[in-house]
mmCIF file of C-alpha atoms in Angstrom:
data_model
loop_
_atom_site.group_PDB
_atom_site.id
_atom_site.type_symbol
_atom_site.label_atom_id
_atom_site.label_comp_id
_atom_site.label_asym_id
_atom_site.label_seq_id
_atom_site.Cartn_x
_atom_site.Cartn_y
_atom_site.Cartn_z
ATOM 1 C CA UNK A 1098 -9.612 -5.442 -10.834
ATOM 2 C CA UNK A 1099 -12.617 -5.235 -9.670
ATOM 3 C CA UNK A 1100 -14.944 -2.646 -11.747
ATOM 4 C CA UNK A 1101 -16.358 -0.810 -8.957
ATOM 5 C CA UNK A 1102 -13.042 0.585 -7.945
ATOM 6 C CA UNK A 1103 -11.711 3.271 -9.237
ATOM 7 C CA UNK A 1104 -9.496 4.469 -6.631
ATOM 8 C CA UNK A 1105 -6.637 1.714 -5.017
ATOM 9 C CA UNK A 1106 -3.649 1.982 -3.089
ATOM 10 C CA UNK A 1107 -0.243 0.817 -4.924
ATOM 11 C CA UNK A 1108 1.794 -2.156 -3.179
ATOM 12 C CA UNK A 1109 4.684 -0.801 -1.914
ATOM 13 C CA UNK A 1110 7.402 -3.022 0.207
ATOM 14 C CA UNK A 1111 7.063 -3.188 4.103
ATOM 15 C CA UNK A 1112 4.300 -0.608 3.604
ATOM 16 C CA UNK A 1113 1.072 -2.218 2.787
ATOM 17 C CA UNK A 1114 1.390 -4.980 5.077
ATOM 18 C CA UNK A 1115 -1.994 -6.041 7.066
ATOM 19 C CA UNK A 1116 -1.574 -3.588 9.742
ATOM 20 C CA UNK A 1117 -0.944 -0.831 7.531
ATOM 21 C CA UNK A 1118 -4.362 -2.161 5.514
ATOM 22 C CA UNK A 1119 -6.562 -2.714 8.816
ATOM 23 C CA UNK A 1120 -5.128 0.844 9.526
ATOM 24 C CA UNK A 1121 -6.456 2.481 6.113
ATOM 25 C CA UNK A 1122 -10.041 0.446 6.300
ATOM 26 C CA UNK A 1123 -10.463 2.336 9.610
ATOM 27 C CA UNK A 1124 -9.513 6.027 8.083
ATOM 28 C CA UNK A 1125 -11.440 4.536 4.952
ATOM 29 C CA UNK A 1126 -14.379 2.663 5.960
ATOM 30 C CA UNK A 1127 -16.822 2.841 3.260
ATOM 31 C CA UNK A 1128 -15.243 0.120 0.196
ATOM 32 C CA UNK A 1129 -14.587 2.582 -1.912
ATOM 33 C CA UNK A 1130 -10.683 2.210 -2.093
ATOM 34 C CA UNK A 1131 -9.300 -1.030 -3.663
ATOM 35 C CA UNK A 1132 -6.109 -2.454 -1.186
ATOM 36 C CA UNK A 1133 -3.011 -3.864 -2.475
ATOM 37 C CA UNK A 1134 -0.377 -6.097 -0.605
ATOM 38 C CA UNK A 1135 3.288 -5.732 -0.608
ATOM 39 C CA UNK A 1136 4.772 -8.043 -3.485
ATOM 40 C CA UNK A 1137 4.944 -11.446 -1.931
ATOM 41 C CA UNK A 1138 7.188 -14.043 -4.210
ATOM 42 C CA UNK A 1139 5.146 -17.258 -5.365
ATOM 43 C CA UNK A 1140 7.772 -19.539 -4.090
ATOM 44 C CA UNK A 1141 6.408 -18.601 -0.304
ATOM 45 C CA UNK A 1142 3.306 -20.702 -1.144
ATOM 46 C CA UNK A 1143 4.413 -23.296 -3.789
ATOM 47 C CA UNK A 1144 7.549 -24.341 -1.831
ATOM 48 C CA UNK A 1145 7.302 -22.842 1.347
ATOM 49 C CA UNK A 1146 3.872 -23.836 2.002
ATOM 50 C CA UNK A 1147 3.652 -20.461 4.074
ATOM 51 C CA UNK A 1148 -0.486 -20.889 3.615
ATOM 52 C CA UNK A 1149 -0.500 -23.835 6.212
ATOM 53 C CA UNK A 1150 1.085 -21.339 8.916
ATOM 54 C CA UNK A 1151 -1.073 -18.716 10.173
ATOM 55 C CA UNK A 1152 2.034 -16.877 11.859
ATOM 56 C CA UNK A 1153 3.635 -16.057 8.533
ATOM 57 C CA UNK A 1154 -0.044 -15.914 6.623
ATOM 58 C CA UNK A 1155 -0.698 -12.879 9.532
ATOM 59 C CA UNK A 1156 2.594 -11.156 8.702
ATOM 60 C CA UNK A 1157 1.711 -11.040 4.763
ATOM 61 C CA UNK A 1158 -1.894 -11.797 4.242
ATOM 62 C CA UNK A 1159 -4.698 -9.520 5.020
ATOM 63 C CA UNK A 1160 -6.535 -12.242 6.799
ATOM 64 C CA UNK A 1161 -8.899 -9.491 8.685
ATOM 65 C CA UNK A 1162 -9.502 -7.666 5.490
ATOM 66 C CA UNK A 1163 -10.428 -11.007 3.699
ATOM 67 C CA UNK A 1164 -13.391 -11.939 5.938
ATOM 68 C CA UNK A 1165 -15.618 -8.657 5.390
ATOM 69 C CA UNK A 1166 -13.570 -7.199 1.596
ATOM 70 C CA UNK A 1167 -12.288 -9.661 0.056
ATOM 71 C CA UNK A 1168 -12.992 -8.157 -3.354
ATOM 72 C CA UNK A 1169 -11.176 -5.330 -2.406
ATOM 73 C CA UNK A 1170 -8.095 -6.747 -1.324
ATOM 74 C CA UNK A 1171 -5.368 -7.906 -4.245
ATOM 75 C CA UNK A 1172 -2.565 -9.918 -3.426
ATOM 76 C CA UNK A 1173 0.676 -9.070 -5.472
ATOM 77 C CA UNK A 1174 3.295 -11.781 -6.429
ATOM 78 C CA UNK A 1175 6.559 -11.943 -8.150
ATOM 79 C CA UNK A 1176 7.221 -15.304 -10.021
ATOM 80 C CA UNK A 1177 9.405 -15.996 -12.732
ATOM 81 C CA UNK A 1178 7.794 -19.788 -13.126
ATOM 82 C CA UNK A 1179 4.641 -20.341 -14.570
ATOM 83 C CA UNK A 1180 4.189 -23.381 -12.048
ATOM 84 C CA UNK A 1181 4.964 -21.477 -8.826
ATOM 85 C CA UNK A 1182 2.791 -18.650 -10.013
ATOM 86 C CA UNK A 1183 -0.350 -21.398 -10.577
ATOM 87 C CA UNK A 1184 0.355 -22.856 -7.229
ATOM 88 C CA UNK A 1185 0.589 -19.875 -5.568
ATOM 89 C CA UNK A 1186 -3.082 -18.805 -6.952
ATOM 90 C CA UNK A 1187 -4.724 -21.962 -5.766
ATOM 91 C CA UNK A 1188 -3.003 -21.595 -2.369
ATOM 92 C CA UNK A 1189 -3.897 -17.793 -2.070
ATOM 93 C CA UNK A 1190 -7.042 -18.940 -3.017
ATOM 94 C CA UNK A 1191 -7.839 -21.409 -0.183
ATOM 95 C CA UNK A 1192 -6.931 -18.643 1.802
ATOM 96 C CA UNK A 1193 -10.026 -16.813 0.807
ATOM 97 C CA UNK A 1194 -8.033 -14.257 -1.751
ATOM 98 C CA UNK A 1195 -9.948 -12.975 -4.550
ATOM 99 C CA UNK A 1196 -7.815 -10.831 -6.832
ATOM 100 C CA UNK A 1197 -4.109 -11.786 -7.601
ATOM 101 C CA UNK A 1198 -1.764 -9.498 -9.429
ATOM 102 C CA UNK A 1199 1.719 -10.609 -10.985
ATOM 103 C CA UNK A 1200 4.384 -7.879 -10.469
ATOM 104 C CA UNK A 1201 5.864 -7.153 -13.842
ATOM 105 C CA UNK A 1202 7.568 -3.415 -12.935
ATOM 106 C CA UNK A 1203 9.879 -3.718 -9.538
ATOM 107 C CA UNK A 1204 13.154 -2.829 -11.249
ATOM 108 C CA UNK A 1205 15.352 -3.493 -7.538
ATOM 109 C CA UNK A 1206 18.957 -5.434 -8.183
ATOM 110 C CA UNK A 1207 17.747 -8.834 -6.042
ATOM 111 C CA UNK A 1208 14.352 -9.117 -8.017
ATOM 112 C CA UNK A 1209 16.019 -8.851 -11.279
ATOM 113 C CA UNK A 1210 18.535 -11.678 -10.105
ATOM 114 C CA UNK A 1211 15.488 -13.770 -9.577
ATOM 115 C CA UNK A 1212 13.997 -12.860 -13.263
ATOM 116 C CA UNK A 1213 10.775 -11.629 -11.572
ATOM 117 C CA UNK A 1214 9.457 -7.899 -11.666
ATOM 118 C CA UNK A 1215 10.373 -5.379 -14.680
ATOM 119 C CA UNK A 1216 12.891 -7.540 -16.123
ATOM 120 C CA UNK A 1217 9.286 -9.907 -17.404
ATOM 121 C CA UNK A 1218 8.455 -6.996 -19.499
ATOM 122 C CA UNK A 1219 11.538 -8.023 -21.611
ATOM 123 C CA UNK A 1220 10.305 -11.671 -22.578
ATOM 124 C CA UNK A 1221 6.577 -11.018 -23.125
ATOM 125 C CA UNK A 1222 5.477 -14.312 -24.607
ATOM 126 C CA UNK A 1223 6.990 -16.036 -20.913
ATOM 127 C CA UNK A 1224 5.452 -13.468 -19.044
ATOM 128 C CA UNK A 1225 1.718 -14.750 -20.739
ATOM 129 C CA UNK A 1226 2.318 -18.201 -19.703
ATOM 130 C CA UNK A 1227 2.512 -16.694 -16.208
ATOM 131 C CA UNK A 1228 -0.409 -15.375 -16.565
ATOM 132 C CA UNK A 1229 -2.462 -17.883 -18.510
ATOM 133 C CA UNK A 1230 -1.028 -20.118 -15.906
ATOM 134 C CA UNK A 1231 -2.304 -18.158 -13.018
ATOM 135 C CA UNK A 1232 -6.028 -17.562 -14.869
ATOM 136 C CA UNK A 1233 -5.904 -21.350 -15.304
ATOM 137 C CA UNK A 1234 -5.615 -21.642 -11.344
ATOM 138 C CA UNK A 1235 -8.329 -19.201 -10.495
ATOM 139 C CA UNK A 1236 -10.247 -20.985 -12.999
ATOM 140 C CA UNK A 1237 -9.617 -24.109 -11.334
ATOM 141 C CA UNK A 1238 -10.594 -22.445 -7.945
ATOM 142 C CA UNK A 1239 -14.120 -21.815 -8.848
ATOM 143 C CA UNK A 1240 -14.041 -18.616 -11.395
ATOM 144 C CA UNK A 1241 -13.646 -16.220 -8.084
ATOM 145 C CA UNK A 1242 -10.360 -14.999 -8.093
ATOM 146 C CA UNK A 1243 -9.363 -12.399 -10.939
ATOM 147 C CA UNK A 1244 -6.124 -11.734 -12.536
ATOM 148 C CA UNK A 1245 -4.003 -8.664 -13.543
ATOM 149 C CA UNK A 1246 -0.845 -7.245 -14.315
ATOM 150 C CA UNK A 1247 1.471 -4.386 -13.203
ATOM 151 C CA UNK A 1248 3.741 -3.002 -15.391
ATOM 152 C CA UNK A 1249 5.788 0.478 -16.532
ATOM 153 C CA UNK A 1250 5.712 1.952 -19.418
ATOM 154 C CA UNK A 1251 8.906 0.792 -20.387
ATOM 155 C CA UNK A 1252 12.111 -0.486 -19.650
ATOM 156 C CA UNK A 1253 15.342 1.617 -19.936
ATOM 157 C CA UNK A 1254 15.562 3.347 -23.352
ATOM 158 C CA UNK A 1255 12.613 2.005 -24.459
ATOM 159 C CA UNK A 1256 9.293 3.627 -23.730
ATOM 160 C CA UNK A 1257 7.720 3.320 -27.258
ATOM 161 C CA UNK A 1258 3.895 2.698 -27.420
ATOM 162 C CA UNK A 1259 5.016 -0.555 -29.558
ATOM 163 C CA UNK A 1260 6.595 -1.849 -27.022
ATOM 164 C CA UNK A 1261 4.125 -1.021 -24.081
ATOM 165 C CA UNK A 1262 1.695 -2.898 -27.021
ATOM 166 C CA UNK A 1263 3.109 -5.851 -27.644
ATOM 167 C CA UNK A 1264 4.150 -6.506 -23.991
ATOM 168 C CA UNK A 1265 -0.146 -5.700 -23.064
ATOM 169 C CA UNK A 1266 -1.151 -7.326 -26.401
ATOM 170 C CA UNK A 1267 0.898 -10.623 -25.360
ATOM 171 C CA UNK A 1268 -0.117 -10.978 -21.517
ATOM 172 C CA UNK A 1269 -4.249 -10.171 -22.167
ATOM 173 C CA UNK A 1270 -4.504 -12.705 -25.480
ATOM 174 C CA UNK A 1271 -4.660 -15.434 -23.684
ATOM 175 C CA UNK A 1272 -8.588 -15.741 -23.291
ATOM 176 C CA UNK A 1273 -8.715 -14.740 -19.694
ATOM 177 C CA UNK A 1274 -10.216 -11.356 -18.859
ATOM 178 C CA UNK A 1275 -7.239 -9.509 -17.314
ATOM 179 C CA UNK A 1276 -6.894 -5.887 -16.597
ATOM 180 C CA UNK A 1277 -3.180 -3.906 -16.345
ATOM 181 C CA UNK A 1278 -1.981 -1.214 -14.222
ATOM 182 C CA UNK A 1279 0.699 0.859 -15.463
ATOM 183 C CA UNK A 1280 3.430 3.224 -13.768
ATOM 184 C CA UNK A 1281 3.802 5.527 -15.933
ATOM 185 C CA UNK A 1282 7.216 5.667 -15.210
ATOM 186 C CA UNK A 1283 10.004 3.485 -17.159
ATOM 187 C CA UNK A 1284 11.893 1.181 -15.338
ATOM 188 C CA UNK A 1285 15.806 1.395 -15.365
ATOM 189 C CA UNK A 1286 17.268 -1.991 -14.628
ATOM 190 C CA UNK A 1287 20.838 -0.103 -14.105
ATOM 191 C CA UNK A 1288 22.004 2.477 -12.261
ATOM 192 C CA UNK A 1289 19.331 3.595 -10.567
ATOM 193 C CA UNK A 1290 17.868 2.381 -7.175
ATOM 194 C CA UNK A 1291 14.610 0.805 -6.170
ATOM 195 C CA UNK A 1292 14.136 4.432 -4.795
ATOM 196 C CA UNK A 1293 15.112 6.524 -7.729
ATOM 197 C CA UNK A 1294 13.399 4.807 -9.937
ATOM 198 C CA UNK A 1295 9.828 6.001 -8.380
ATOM 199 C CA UNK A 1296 10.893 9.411 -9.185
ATOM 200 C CA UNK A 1297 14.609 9.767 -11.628
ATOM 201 C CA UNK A 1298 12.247 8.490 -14.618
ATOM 202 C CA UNK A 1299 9.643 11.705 -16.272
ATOM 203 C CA UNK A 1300 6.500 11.099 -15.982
ATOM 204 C CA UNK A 1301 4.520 9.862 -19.148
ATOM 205 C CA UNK A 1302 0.766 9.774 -18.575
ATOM 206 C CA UNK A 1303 -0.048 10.419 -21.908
ATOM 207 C CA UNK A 1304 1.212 6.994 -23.031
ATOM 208 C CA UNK A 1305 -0.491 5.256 -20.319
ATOM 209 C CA UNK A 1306 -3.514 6.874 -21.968
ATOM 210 C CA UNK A 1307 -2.400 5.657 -25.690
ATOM 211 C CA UNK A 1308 -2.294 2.121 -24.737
ATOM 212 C CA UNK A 1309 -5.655 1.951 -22.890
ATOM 213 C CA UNK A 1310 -7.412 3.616 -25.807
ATOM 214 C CA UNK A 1311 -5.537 0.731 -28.045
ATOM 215 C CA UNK A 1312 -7.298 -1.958 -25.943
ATOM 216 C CA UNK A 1313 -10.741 -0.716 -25.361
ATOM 217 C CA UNK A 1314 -12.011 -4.316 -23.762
ATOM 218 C CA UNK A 1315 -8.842 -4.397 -21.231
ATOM 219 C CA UNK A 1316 -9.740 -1.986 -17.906
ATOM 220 C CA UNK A 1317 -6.404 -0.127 -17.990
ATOM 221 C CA UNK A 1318 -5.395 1.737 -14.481
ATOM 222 C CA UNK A 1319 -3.097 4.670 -14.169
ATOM 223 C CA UNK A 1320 -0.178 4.612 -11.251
ATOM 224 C CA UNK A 1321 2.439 7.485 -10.784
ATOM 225 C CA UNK A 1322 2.469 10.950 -9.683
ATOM 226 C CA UNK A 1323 -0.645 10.966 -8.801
ATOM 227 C CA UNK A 1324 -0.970 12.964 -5.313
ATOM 228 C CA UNK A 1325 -4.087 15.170 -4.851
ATOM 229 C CA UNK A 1326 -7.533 15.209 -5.409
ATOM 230 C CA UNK A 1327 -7.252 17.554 -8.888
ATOM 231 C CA UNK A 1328 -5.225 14.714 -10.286
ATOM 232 C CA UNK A 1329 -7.328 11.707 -8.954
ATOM 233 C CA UNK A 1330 -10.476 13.834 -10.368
ATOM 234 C CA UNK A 1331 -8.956 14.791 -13.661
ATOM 235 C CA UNK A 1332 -7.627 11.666 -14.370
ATOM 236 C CA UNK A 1333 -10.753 9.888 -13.815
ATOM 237 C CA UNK A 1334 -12.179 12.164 -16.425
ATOM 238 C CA UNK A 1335 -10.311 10.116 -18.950
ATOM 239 C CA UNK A 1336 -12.562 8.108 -20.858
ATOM 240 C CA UNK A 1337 -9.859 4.856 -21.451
ATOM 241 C CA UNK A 1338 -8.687 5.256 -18.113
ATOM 242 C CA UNK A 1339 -10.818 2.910 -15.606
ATOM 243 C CA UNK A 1340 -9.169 3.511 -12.171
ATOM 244 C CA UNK A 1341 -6.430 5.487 -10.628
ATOM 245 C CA UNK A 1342 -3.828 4.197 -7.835
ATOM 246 C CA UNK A 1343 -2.022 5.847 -5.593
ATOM 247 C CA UNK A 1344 1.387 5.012 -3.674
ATOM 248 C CA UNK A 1345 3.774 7.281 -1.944
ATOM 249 C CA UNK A 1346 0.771 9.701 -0.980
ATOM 250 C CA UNK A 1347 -1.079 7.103 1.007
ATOM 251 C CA UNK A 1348 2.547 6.354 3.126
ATOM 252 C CA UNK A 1349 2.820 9.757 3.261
ATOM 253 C CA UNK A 1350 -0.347 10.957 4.670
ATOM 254 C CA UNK A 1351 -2.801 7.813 4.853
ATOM 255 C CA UNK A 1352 -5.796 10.854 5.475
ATOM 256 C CA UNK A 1353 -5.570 11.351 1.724
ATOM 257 C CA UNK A 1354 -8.072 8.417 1.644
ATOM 258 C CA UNK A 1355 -10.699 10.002 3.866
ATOM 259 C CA UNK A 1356 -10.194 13.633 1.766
ATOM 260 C CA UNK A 1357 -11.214 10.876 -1.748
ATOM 261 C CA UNK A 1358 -14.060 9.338 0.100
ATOM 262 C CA UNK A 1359 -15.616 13.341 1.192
ATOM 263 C CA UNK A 1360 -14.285 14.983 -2.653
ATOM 264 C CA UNK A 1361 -14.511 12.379 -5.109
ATOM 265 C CA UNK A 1362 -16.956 9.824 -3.802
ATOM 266 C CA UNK A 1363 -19.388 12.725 -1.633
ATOM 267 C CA UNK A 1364 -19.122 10.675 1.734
ATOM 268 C CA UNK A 1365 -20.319 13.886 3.879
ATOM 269 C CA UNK A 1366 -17.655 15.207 6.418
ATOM 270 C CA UNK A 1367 -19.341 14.705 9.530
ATOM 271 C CA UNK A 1368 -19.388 10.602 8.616
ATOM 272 C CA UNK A 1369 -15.512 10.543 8.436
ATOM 273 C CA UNK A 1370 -13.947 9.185 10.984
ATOM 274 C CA UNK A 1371 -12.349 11.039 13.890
ATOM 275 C CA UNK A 1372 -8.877 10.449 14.546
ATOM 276 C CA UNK A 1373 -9.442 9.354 18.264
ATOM 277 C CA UNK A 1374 -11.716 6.757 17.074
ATOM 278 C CA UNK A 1375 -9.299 5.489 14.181
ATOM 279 C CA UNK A 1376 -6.543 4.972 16.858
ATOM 280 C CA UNK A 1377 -8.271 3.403 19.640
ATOM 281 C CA UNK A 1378 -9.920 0.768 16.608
ATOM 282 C CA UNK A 1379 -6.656 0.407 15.583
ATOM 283 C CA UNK A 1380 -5.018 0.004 18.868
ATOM 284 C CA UNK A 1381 -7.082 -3.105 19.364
ATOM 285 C CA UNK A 1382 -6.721 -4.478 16.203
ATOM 286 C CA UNK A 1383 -2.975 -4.562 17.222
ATOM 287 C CA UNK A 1384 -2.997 -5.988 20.291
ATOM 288 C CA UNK A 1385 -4.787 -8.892 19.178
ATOM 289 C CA UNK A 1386 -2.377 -8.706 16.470
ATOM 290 C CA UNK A 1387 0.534 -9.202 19.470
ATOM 291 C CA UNK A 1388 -1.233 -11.520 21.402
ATOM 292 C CA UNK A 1389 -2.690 -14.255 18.694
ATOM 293 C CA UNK A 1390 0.196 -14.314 16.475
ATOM 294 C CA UNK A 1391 2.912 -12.585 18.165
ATOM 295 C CA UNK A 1392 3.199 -9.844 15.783
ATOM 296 C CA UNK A 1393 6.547 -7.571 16.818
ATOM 297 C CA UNK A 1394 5.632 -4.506 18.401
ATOM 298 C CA UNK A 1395 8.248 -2.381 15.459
ATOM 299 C CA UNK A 1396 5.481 -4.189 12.960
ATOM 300 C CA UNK A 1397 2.314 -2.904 14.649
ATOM 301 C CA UNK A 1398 4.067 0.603 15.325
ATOM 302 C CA UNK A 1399 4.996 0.985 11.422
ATOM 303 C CA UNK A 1400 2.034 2.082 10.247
ATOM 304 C CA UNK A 1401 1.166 4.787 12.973
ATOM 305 C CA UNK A 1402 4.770 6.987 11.988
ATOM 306 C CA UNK A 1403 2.527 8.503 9.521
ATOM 307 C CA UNK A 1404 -0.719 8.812 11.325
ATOM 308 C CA UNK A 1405 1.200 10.923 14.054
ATOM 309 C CA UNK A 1406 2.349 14.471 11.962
ATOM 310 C CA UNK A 1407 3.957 17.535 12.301
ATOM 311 C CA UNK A 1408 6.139 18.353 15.561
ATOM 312 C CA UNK A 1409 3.820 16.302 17.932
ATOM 313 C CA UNK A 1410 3.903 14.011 16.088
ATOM 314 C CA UNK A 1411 7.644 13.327 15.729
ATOM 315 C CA UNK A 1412 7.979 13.598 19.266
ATOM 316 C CA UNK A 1413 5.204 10.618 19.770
ATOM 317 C CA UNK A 1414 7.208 8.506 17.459
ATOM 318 C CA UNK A 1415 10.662 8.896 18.892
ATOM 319 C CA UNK A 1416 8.787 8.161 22.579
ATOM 320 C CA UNK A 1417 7.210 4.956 21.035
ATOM 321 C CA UNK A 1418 10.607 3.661 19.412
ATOM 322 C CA UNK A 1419 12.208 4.629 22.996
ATOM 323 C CA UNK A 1420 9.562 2.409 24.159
ATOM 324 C CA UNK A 1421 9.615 -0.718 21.916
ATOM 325 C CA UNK A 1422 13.276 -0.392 22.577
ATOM 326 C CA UNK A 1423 12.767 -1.105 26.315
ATOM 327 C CA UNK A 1424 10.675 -3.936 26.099
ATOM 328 C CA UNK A 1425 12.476 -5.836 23.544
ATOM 329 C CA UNK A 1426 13.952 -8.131 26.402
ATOM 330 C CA UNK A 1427 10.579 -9.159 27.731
ATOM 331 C CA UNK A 1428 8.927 -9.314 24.313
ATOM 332 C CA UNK A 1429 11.336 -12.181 23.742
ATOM 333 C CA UNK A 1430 10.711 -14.046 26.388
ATOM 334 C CA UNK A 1431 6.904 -14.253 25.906
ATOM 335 C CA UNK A 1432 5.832 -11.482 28.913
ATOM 336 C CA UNK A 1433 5.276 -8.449 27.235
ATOM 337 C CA UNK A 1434 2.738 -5.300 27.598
ATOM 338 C CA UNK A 1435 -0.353 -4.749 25.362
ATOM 339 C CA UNK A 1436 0.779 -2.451 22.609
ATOM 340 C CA UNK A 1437 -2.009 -0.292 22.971
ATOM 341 C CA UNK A 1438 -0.183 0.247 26.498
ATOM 342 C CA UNK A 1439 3.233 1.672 24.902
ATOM 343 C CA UNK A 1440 1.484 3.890 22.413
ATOM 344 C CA UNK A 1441 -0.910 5.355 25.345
ATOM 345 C CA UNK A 1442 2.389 6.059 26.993
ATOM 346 C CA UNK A 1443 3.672 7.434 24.646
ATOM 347 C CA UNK A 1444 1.468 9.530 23.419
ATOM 348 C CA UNK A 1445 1.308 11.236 27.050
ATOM 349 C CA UNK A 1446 4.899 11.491 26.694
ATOM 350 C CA UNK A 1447 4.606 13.773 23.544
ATOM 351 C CA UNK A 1448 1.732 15.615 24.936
ATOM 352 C CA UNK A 1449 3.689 16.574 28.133
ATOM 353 C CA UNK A 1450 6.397 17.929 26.192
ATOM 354 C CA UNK A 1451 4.158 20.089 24.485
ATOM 355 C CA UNK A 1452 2.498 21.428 26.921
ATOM 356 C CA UNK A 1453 6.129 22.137 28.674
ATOM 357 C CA UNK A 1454 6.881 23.877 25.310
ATOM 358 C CA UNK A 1455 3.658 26.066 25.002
ATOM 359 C CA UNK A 1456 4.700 26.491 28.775
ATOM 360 C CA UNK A 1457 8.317 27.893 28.086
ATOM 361 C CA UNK A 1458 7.383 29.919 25.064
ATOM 362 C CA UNK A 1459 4.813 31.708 27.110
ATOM 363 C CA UNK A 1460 7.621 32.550 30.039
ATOM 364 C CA UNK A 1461 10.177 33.668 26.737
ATOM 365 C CA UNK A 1462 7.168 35.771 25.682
ATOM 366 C CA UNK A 1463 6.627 37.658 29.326
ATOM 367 C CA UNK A 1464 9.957 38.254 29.382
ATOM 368 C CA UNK A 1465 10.887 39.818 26.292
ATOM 369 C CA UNK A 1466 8.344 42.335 27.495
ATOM 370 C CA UNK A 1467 5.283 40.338 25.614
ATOM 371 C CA UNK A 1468 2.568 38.394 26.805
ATOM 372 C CA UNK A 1469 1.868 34.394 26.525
ATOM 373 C CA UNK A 1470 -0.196 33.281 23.961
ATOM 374 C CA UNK A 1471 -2.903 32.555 25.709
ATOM 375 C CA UNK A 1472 -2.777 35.740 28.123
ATOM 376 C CA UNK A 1473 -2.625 37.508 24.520
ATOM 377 C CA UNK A 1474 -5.830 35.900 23.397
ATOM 378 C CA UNK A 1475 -7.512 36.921 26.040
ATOM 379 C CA UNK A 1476 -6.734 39.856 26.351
ATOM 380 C CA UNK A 1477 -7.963 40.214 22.892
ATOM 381 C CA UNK A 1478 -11.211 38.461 23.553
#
């Protein structure tokens, strides 16, 4: 990873698609935050060939992100084939990519029946010629595009700091300079889900911290638990440490970003951007989205159920699923309205209902003998 990062945003399955990226630069727009991609598998571009189609590029790829942050953009892939994994690198590549990661940790039933994810930790010494294959690639692509590795800390009743070491020792020997990010989580390949294992396993920072002060020329980056700014600052504090990343906090509340850029980086307030301004940027980001590629209107809306919060904002997100429901019909058949258009309508919808709320609660307050709200306030100002 790049050094000037020391903040990123963890890959995390039809989360960190483009749109949900384009939607973070906007809340985010100073560099400061290094983007990740949901885990694409190499075979897309070394049998699919899914680089010469710019439909299925703009459904995975950050193309938009590429042409102004390319060096903060990594692409994550799951291969289990040294050969798919080089391909894949050249083809990412000619795409304009600059910074591909192999996914060593993603402990879910389907990517351990394809040998990919945590279950690499387990053969170390194949999991190197994955990576020495995919260094070999950038190489060959003119030196631009770096390589790393995301692991856990272990895998199911093994969380030693020998065998954290030998799997890090094996995959950064190989001459190439490669950094490692590390849930600090282990990795149980049975019985628990996808789900459970991003929170079942303890925490164990301190060994993440053991293993980057064993390899002092590796850049070693912390992931897990990690979900305010106290733990983002005191974490950076850590001399081995070189960057922290984030995941469930960013789907959660993609603001967090803008509260890193003000605390931790000293961006002043008043140059963060306003909500109203994030939305209608990212409102016509999407409808270009719809209208270029045909990207589905449930893709574009995904990343907005977590700018909308609190009861408002539930209420805008069941109008704009009531909405994309309607249209499905005429998106289909190739006539459908800007997207911009449906959240708009939407959000009116939400606001009316508020307003009838504040409306009803004021009548419930006169008549229990009380006063509105806003008769109340001013009648105290």
């Amino acid at each position: 990873m790049q050094q000037r990062f020391r903040t990123s945003v963890a890959p995390m399955l039809d989360v960190t698609d483009p749109c949900f990226l384009r939607l973070l630069r906007l809340i985010s727009p100073f560099g400061k935050h290094q983007l990740w991609t949901e885990m694409m598998h190499a075979n897309m571009f070394s049998r699919g060939q899914q680089h010469h189609d710019r439909i299925k590029v703009a459904y995975h790829v950050p193309v938009r992100e590429l042409r102004d942050f390319a060096d903060g953009i990594v692409v994550q892939l799951g291969a289990s084939q040294a050969d798919d994994a080089y391909a894949a690198v050249h083809a990412l590549a000619s795409l304009g990519v600059q910074h591909v990661n192999l996914n060593c940790g993603c402990p879910s039933r389907s990517v351990q029946m394809g040998a990919f994810g945590a279950t690499l930790m387990k053969t170390p010494d194949k999991t190197a010629q994955i990576v020495q294959a995919m260094a070999r690639a950038a190489k060959e692509a003119g030196g631009g595009v770096a390589v790393s590795v995301k692991c856990r800390i272990g895998i199911d009743e093994d969380e030693s700091l020998g065998f954290l070491e030998r799997f890090v020792s094996a995959v950064t020997d190989g001459g190439a300079a490669v950094d490692v990010v590390v849930h600090a989580r282990r990795a149980w390949l049975a019985g628990l889900s996808p789900k459970e294992n991003r929170t079942a396993p303890p925490l164990n920072h301190t060994r993440v911290y053991e293993v980057a002060a064993k390899f002092p020329h590796v850049r070693v980056a912390l992931n897990g638990g990690i979900d305010s700014v106290e733990a983002v600052a005191r974490h950076l504090e850590t001399p081995a440490i070189s960057s922290v990343m984030m995941g469930r906090k960013i789907r959660e509340d993609p603001w967090f970003l803008a509260l890193l850029d003000h605390h931790i980086y000293g961006v002043p307030e008043c140059e963060i951007p306003g909500r109203a301004h994030v939305l209608g940027q990212y409102l016509a980001f999407a409808d270009d989205m719809h209208s270029d590629v045909g990207v589905r209107y449930s893709v574009l809306a995904r990343p907005l159920y977590a700018f909308f919060s609190g009861r408002k904002g539930r209420a805008m997100r069941a109008h704009m699923n009531r909405l994309i429901g309607q249209t499905k019909g005429q998106e289909a058949s190739g006539y459908a309205v800007p997207f911009s258009q449906i959240v708009r309508e939407a959000e009116a919808a939400a606001q009316a209902e508020y307003v009838e709320r504040q409306a009803r609660a004021g009548v419930m307050g006169t008549k229990d003998g009380g006063q509105p709200e806003a008769a109340a306030a001013a009648a105290q100002g």
